[in-house]
């Protein structure tokens, strides 16, 4: 029997959403037997807005244009597209919410200012989700700083169970898999058991120490430990900046792909013998204070239930890397403490 899934996407006029929306609508994620209704949220139009150049448009107008294009794809799975600037309407009855929209860092703005500015957006969106979403809603926060935005939204939408709130480390995971595959000269599929621990930022720990290549420890296949520590890890941590340098714009196609992969894994489960990376609300696993949104290795079953992989160990390098990203997330939590009720 055909079922229907409602999916909210915020920041629907932005570049990540543009690379993601058709894939959500097409059946690729939820299957050919599931109808999709997309709810696109953008910021309200500014009446006094002056276009910075002749082709510039307000984000809500772009979202409307994207909705027109989605309809023009003629997907058999797409039932409707709703475009709105009202979060209550956007989250009404949704089964998935992909929170991509966030304020960009402005000139002269400190990281702390960005945390505060975005924190306020995610206070409102956490409350609006709790009030309006379907009882089975799952939420993926993509907009940066995504772990701490997720922390704020979760704390303000606590009527929704903690296990439903995720922040995206899947792009980092995919980057980490691909970089090992390239170095080892193997297909991506040969690389398993990769984890992005901690924050989606340049303190993340792309864990090569527990990774496998063709079922063998990655460190036995790539024996150049100096390369792993001083080239591979910084390359993964700074890949976002390298993309910005090359494109003049931040990653969009691969970011959208990371979000699509995340949702697919949570809808269909992870493959036997492997796991994926997701930032989830910690219950204290691996010594992380409970309540922090921390990147972990997770397996997911076909009913969307997930579990953190237990019992991985770290060598001295891994312990230091883990501690660094944990410290950063604790500092970010402190910077938004006024936005965390109870
Ligand atoms: P963009 O600037 O092209 O689009 C962002 C859109 O969000 C804009 O249209 C803006 O109007 C909208 N927006 C801002 N506040 C909003 C609100 N309160 N409600 C609804 N919409 C709102 O940015 P882009 O390139 O699409 O990136 C989106 C976000 O994703 C950024 O925060 C970026 O840093 C983050 N990102 C995260 C990645 C990850 O791996 N977690 C990877 C790549 C990007």
Short mmCIF file of C-alpha atoms and ligand atoms in Angstrom, two decimals:
data_model
loop_
_atom_site.label_atom_id
_atom_site.label_comp_id
_atom_site.label_asym_id
_atom_site.label_seq_id
_atom_site.Cartn_x
_atom_site.Cartn_y
_atom_site.Cartn_z
CA UNK A 1 0.00 0.00 0.00
CA UNK A 2 1.31 3.42 -0.84
CA UNK A 3 2.09 5.73 2.07
CA UNK A 4 2.85 9.42 2.29
CA UNK A 5 5.78 11.15 3.95
CA UNK A 6 5.91 14.87 4.67
CA UNK A 7 9.40 16.36 4.58
CA UNK A 8 10.26 19.89 5.70
CA UNK A 9 13.36 21.56 4.27
CA UNK A 10 14.48 24.88 5.70
CA UNK A 11 16.78 27.20 3.80
CA UNK A 12 14.90 25.96 0.75
CA UNK A 13 16.16 28.83 -1.42
CA UNK A 14 19.82 28.08 -0.64
CA UNK A 15 22.39 26.13 -2.60
CA UNK A 16 22.43 22.93 -0.49
CA UNK A 17 18.66 22.63 -0.76
CA UNK A 18 18.78 23.18 -4.51
CA UNK A 19 21.06 20.14 -4.82
CA UNK A 20 18.87 18.06 -2.48
CA UNK A 21 15.20 18.71 -3.20
CA UNK A 22 14.78 16.70 -6.39
CA UNK A 23 16.41 13.67 -4.78
CA UNK A 24 13.97 13.84 -1.85
CA UNK A 25 11.03 14.11 -4.25
CA UNK A 26 12.12 11.41 -6.70
CA UNK A 27 11.62 8.18 -4.75
CA UNK A 28 15.37 7.70 -4.31
CA UNK A 29 15.15 8.16 -0.54
CA UNK A 30 11.70 7.00 0.54
CA UNK A 31 11.07 4.48 -2.25
CA UNK A 32 8.84 4.35 -5.31
CA UNK A 33 5.85 3.23 -3.24
CA UNK A 34 5.93 6.32 -0.99
CA UNK A 35 4.41 9.66 -1.94
CA UNK A 36 6.31 12.77 -0.83
CA UNK A 37 4.93 16.15 0.20
CA UNK A 38 7.66 18.76 0.53
CA UNK A 39 7.31 21.71 2.93
CA UNK A 40 9.79 24.44 1.99
CA UNK A 41 10.63 27.11 4.58
CA UNK A 42 12.44 30.35 3.88
CA UNK A 43 12.84 33.67 5.66
CA UNK A 44 10.12 36.28 5.08
CA UNK A 45 10.61 38.72 2.20
CA UNK A 46 12.09 42.09 3.14
CA UNK A 47 9.87 44.89 1.75
CA UNK A 48 12.77 47.38 1.55
CA UNK A 49 15.16 44.92 -0.15
CA UNK A 50 17.35 46.22 -2.96
CA UNK A 51 18.85 43.52 -5.23
CA UNK A 52 22.68 43.64 -5.03
CA UNK A 53 22.75 42.70 -8.74
CA UNK A 54 20.07 42.36 -11.47
CA UNK A 55 19.72 38.56 -11.14
CA UNK A 56 19.55 38.46 -7.31
CA UNK A 57 16.22 37.33 -5.82
CA UNK A 58 14.85 37.11 -2.30
CA UNK A 59 15.18 33.59 -0.78
CA UNK A 60 11.41 33.04 -0.60
CA UNK A 61 11.09 33.83 -4.32
CA UNK A 62 13.89 31.36 -5.05
CA UNK A 63 12.08 28.71 -2.99
CA UNK A 64 8.94 29.38 -5.06
CA UNK A 65 11.00 28.92 -8.22
CA UNK A 66 12.44 25.68 -6.84
CA UNK A 67 8.89 24.45 -6.16
CA UNK A 68 7.98 25.21 -9.79
CA UNK A 69 10.99 23.19 -10.98
CA UNK A 70 10.08 20.29 -8.68
CA UNK A 71 6.58 20.18 -10.15
CA UNK A 72 8.10 20.35 -13.64
CA UNK A 73 10.10 17.17 -12.93
CA UNK A 74 6.83 15.25 -13.01
CA UNK A 75 7.98 12.75 -10.38
CA UNK A 76 5.31 10.05 -9.87
CA UNK A 77 6.19 10.15 -6.16
CA UNK A 78 5.76 13.90 -5.58
CA UNK A 79 2.28 14.76 -4.31
CA UNK A 80 2.65 18.43 -3.39
CA UNK A 81 5.08 21.23 -2.55
CA UNK A 82 4.20 23.84 0.07
CA UNK A 83 6.28 27.03 0.24
CA UNK A 84 6.05 29.21 3.34
CA UNK A 85 7.87 31.66 5.61
CA UNK A 86 5.98 30.36 8.67
CA UNK A 87 7.78 27.64 10.68
CA UNK A 88 4.51 26.39 12.21
CA UNK A 89 3.11 25.73 8.74
CA UNK A 90 6.38 24.30 7.47
CA UNK A 91 6.59 21.75 10.29
CA UNK A 92 2.90 20.85 10.37
CA UNK A 93 2.59 17.06 10.32
CA UNK A 94 6.12 16.46 9.03
CA UNK A 95 7.79 13.05 9.41
CA UNK A 96 11.24 14.38 8.56
CA UNK A 97 12.64 17.89 9.02
CA UNK A 98 15.91 18.80 7.34
CA UNK A 99 17.06 22.04 8.92
CA UNK A 100 19.46 23.45 6.35
CA UNK A 101 18.75 27.17 6.77
CA UNK A 102 21.05 29.10 9.06
CA UNK A 103 22.49 32.58 9.27
CA UNK A 104 25.88 32.88 7.55
CA UNK A 105 28.84 34.35 9.42
CA UNK A 106 28.90 38.09 8.58
CA UNK A 107 31.95 40.34 8.27
CA UNK A 108 33.75 40.79 11.60
CA UNK A 109 31.52 38.26 13.31
CA UNK A 110 33.14 35.97 15.91
CA UNK A 111 32.24 32.24 16.07
CA UNK A 112 30.55 33.01 19.41
CA UNK A 113 28.33 35.66 17.72
CA UNK A 114 27.35 33.13 15.04
CA UNK A 115 26.49 30.56 17.71
CA UNK A 116 24.22 33.08 19.42
CA UNK A 117 22.60 34.31 16.19
CA UNK A 118 21.86 30.81 14.93
CA UNK A 119 20.95 29.63 18.40
CA UNK A 120 17.98 32.01 18.35
CA UNK A 121 16.75 30.55 15.03
CA UNK A 122 16.96 27.04 16.47
CA UNK A 123 15.13 27.99 19.69
CA UNK A 124 12.14 28.96 17.54
CA UNK A 125 12.43 25.99 15.19
CA UNK A 126 12.78 23.50 18.10
CA UNK A 127 9.58 24.88 19.63
CA UNK A 128 7.75 24.92 16.29
CA UNK A 129 8.74 21.30 15.61
CA UNK A 130 7.55 20.13 19.03
CA UNK A 131 4.24 21.91 18.49
CA UNK A 132 3.53 20.86 14.92
CA UNK A 133 5.48 17.83 13.70
CA UNK A 134 4.13 14.28 13.37
CA UNK A 135 4.68 12.01 16.37
CA UNK A 136 7.29 9.98 14.46
CA UNK A 137 9.31 13.03 13.31
CA UNK A 138 13.07 12.73 12.78
CA UNK A 139 15.20 15.83 12.50
CA UNK A 140 18.53 16.35 10.76
CA UNK A 141 20.33 19.63 11.35
CA UNK A 142 22.66 20.61 8.52
CA UNK A 143 22.91 24.41 9.08
CA UNK A 144 26.09 25.32 10.90
CA UNK A 145 27.31 25.13 13.59
CA UNK A 146 25.14 22.03 13.24
CA UNK A 147 25.95 20.13 16.47
CA UNK A 148 25.21 23.12 18.67
CA UNK A 149 22.23 24.25 16.60
CA UNK A 150 20.87 20.73 17.15
CA UNK A 151 21.60 20.99 20.88
CA UNK A 152 19.60 24.23 21.07
CA UNK A 153 16.68 22.90 19.00
CA UNK A 154 16.53 19.67 21.01
CA UNK A 155 16.52 21.51 24.34
CA UNK A 156 13.69 23.73 23.11
CA UNK A 157 11.69 20.88 21.61
CA UNK A 158 12.07 18.28 24.32
CA UNK A 159 8.56 16.91 23.79
CA UNK A 160 10.22 15.14 20.83
CA UNK A 161 12.29 12.18 22.08
CA UNK A 162 16.05 12.74 22.20
CA UNK A 163 16.84 9.90 19.78
CA UNK A 164 15.09 11.76 16.91
CA UNK A 165 17.51 14.73 16.85
CA UNK A 166 20.58 14.39 14.64
CA UNK A 167 23.25 16.75 13.31
CA UNK A 168 25.05 15.95 10.09
CA UNK A 169 28.51 14.39 10.09
CA UNK A 170 27.72 12.22 7.06
CA UNK A 171 29.46 14.53 4.60
CA UNK A 172 32.60 14.31 6.75
CA UNK A 173 32.16 10.53 6.90
CA UNK A 174 31.91 10.27 3.11
CA UNK A 175 34.97 12.51 2.72
CA UNK A 176 36.90 10.36 5.20
CA UNK A 177 35.98 7.13 3.37
CA UNK A 178 36.88 8.56 -0.02
CA UNK A 179 40.28 9.92 1.09
CA UNK A 180 41.29 6.50 2.49
CA UNK A 181 40.06 4.77 -0.69
CA UNK A 182 42.05 7.12 -2.92
CA UNK A 183 45.24 6.62 -0.88
CA UNK A 184 44.86 2.81 -0.80
CA UNK A 185 43.85 2.63 -4.48
CA UNK A 186 40.63 0.75 -3.70
CA UNK A 187 36.95 1.49 -4.43
CA UNK A 188 35.04 3.44 -1.75
CA UNK A 189 33.04 0.30 -0.97
CA UNK A 190 36.20 -1.42 0.30
CA UNK A 191 36.48 1.12 3.15
CA UNK A 192 34.35 0.40 6.23
CA UNK A 193 34.16 1.18 9.96
CA UNK A 194 35.04 4.86 9.56
CA UNK A 195 33.83 7.25 12.26
CA UNK A 196 33.66 11.02 12.54
CA UNK A 197 33.86 11.66 16.26
CA UNK A 198 32.64 14.91 17.79
CA UNK A 199 31.96 18.18 16.06
CA UNK A 200 31.26 18.97 12.41
CA UNK A 201 34.12 21.46 12.44
CA UNK A 202 37.86 21.40 11.94
CA UNK A 203 38.32 19.71 15.33
CA UNK A 204 36.42 16.58 14.20
CA UNK A 205 38.33 13.30 14.55
CA UNK A 206 38.12 11.23 11.34
CA UNK A 207 39.03 7.94 12.99
CA UNK A 208 41.38 5.95 10.76
CA UNK A 209 42.57 3.91 13.78
CA UNK A 210 39.40 1.78 13.85
CA UNK A 211 38.74 1.91 10.08
CA UNK A 212 39.05 -1.09 7.79
CA UNK A 213 40.08 -1.53 4.16
CA UNK A 214 38.93 -4.78 2.55
CA UNK A 215 38.24 -6.03 6.10
CA UNK A 216 41.79 -5.38 7.35
CA UNK A 217 42.77 -2.56 9.73
CA UNK A 218 43.35 0.55 7.60
CA UNK A 219 46.65 1.10 9.42
CA UNK A 220 47.91 -2.28 8.08
CA UNK A 221 46.99 -1.32 4.52
CA UNK A 222 48.21 2.29 4.70
CA UNK A 223 51.37 1.84 6.76
CA UNK A 224 52.52 5.46 6.46
CA UNK A 225 51.32 6.55 9.90
CA UNK A 226 52.77 10.05 9.43
CA UNK A 227 50.56 10.50 6.34
CA UNK A 228 47.49 9.37 8.28
CA UNK A 229 48.16 11.74 11.18
CA UNK A 230 49.53 14.80 9.42
CA UNK A 231 47.95 14.72 5.95
CA UNK A 232 44.79 12.60 6.11
CA UNK A 233 43.32 13.99 9.34
CA UNK A 234 43.88 17.71 8.49
CA UNK A 235 42.66 17.11 4.92
CA UNK A 236 39.35 15.72 6.25
CA UNK A 237 39.08 18.44 8.89
CA UNK A 238 39.73 21.27 6.42
CA UNK A 239 38.00 19.87 3.33
CA UNK A 240 35.15 22.37 3.62
CA UNK A 241 37.62 25.28 3.48
CA UNK A 242 39.40 23.68 0.48
CA UNK A 243 36.07 23.48 -1.40
CA UNK A 244 35.33 27.14 -0.62
CA UNK A 245 38.80 28.09 -1.90
CA UNK A 246 38.24 26.15 -5.13
CA UNK A 247 34.59 27.04 -5.83
CA UNK A 248 34.29 30.41 -4.15
CA UNK A 249 31.20 28.87 -2.56
CA UNK A 250 30.80 26.27 0.17
CA UNK A 251 30.12 22.62 -0.60
CA UNK A 252 26.58 22.11 -1.81
CA UNK A 253 26.39 19.02 -4.03
CA UNK A 254 28.35 16.87 -1.54
CA UNK A 255 26.56 18.43 1.44
CA UNK A 256 23.19 17.63 -0.11
CA UNK A 257 24.44 14.13 -0.85
CA UNK A 258 25.51 13.73 2.79
CA UNK A 259 22.03 14.69 3.96
CA UNK A 260 20.40 12.31 1.46
CA UNK A 261 22.71 9.49 2.60
CA UNK A 262 21.90 10.25 6.25
CA UNK A 263 18.15 10.06 5.69
CA UNK A 264 18.49 6.93 3.54
CA UNK A 265 20.50 5.20 6.28
CA UNK A 266 17.86 6.11 8.88
CA UNK A 267 15.02 4.96 6.61
CA UNK A 268 16.59 1.71 5.38
CA UNK A 269 19.26 0.83 7.94
CA UNK A 270 23.04 0.49 7.71
CA UNK A 271 24.63 -2.44 5.83
CA UNK A 272 25.55 -5.56 7.81
CA UNK A 273 29.10 -5.37 9.11
CA UNK A 274 29.44 -1.60 8.80
CA UNK A 275 28.25 1.56 10.48
CA UNK A 276 27.83 5.23 9.62
CA UNK A 277 28.54 8.51 11.40
CA UNK A 278 25.91 10.79 12.88
CA UNK A 279 25.91 13.38 15.63
CA UNK A 280 23.27 12.38 18.17
CA UNK A 281 22.25 13.33 21.71
CA UNK A 282 24.76 11.57 23.96
CA UNK A 283 23.65 9.44 26.88
CA UNK A 284 27.24 9.52 28.20
CA UNK A 285 28.77 7.03 25.75
CA UNK A 286 32.58 7.16 25.56
CA UNK A 287 32.65 9.59 28.50
CA UNK A 288 30.87 12.42 26.66
CA UNK A 289 28.64 14.39 29.06
CA UNK A 290 25.01 13.32 28.58
CA UNK A 291 22.93 15.74 26.52
CA UNK A 292 25.76 16.95 24.25
CA UNK A 293 25.19 16.47 20.48
CA UNK A 294 28.29 14.48 19.58
CA UNK A 295 29.40 12.63 16.44
CA UNK A 296 29.45 8.85 16.96
CA UNK A 297 29.55 5.62 14.96
CA UNK A 298 25.99 4.29 14.68
CA UNK A 299 24.20 1.27 13.28
CA UNK A 300 20.57 1.65 12.26
CA UNK A 301 17.98 -1.08 11.76
CA UNK A 302 15.21 -1.11 9.15
CA UNK A 303 12.77 0.46 11.65
CA UNK A 304 15.01 3.53 12.08
CA UNK A 305 16.19 2.48 15.56
CA UNK A 306 19.85 3.33 16.02
CA UNK A 307 22.60 2.27 18.38
CA UNK A 308 26.03 3.68 19.09
CA UNK A 309 28.83 1.18 18.42
CA UNK A 310 30.22 0.08 21.72
CA UNK A 311 33.74 -0.74 22.80
CA UNK A 312 35.99 0.98 20.24
CA UNK A 313 39.33 1.96 21.67
CA UNK A 314 41.76 4.78 20.95
CA UNK A 315 45.51 4.98 20.95
CA UNK A 316 47.28 8.09 22.31
CA UNK A 317 46.72 10.02 19.04
CA UNK A 318 43.04 9.08 19.01
CA UNK A 319 42.55 10.01 22.67
CA UNK A 320 44.02 13.48 22.14
CA UNK A 321 41.96 14.04 18.98
CA UNK A 322 38.76 12.91 20.74
CA UNK A 323 39.43 15.20 23.70
CA UNK A 324 40.04 18.21 21.44
CA UNK A 325 36.70 17.97 19.65
CA UNK A 326 34.88 17.24 22.93
CA UNK A 327 36.42 20.36 24.50
CA UNK A 328 35.26 22.48 21.55
CA UNK A 329 31.69 21.19 21.83
CA UNK A 330 31.63 21.92 25.57
CA UNK A 331 32.80 25.48 24.81
CA UNK A 332 30.06 25.84 22.19
CA UNK A 333 27.49 24.59 24.69
CA UNK A 334 28.70 27.16 27.19
CA UNK A 335 28.34 29.93 24.55
CA UNK A 336 24.62 29.09 24.08
CA UNK A 337 23.80 28.21 27.70
CA UNK A 338 21.24 31.03 27.96
CA UNK A 339 19.25 29.37 25.13
CA UNK A 340 18.97 25.98 26.86
CA UNK A 341 15.95 25.81 29.15
CA UNK A 342 16.07 23.31 32.01
P1 LIG B 1 22.87 29.38 1.52
O1 LIG B 1 23.30 30.68 2.10
O2 LIG B 1 22.97 29.16 0.05
O3 LIG B 1 21.38 29.07 1.95
C1 LIG B 1 20.94 29.19 3.26
C2 LIG B 1 19.47 29.56 3.18
O4 LIG B 1 18.95 29.49 4.51
C3 LIG B 1 19.25 30.99 2.69
O5 LIG B 1 18.38 30.96 1.57
C4 LIG B 1 18.62 31.69 3.88
O6 LIG B 1 17.65 32.66 3.50
C5 LIG B 1 17.97 30.51 4.60
N1 LIG B 1 17.68 30.77 6.02
C6 LIG B 1 18.39 31.51 6.91
N2 LIG B 1 17.74 31.56 8.08
C7 LIG B 1 16.62 30.82 7.94
C8 LIG B 1 15.54 30.52 8.80
N3 LIG B 1 15.49 31.00 10.04
N4 LIG B 1 14.54 29.73 8.32
C9 LIG B 1 14.57 29.27 7.06
N5 LIG B 1 15.56 29.55 6.20
C10 LIG B 1 16.57 30.31 6.63
O7 LIG B 1 23.70 28.26 2.31
P2 LIG B 1 23.98 26.77 1.88
O8 LIG B 1 25.24 26.72 1.12
O9 LIG B 1 22.74 26.19 1.31
O10 LIG B 1 24.29 26.12 3.32
C11 LIG B 1 23.25 25.99 4.27
C12 LIG B 1 23.83 25.65 5.62
O11 LIG B 1 24.39 24.35 5.60
C13 LIG B 1 24.95 26.59 6.08
O12 LIG B 1 24.78 26.86 7.47
C14 LIG B 1 26.19 25.75 5.87
O13 LIG B 1 27.25 26.16 6.71
C15 LIG B 1 25.67 24.38 6.22
N6 LIG B 1 26.46 23.27 5.72
C16 LIG B 1 26.61 22.19 6.55
C17 LIG B 1 27.33 21.11 6.16
C18 LIG B 1 27.49 19.93 7.07
O14 LIG B 1 28.24 19.01 6.70
N7 LIG B 1 26.86 19.86 8.24
C19 LIG B 1 27.97 21.07 4.85
C20 LIG B 1 27.71 22.23 4.02
C21 LIG B 1 26.96 23.28 4.45
#
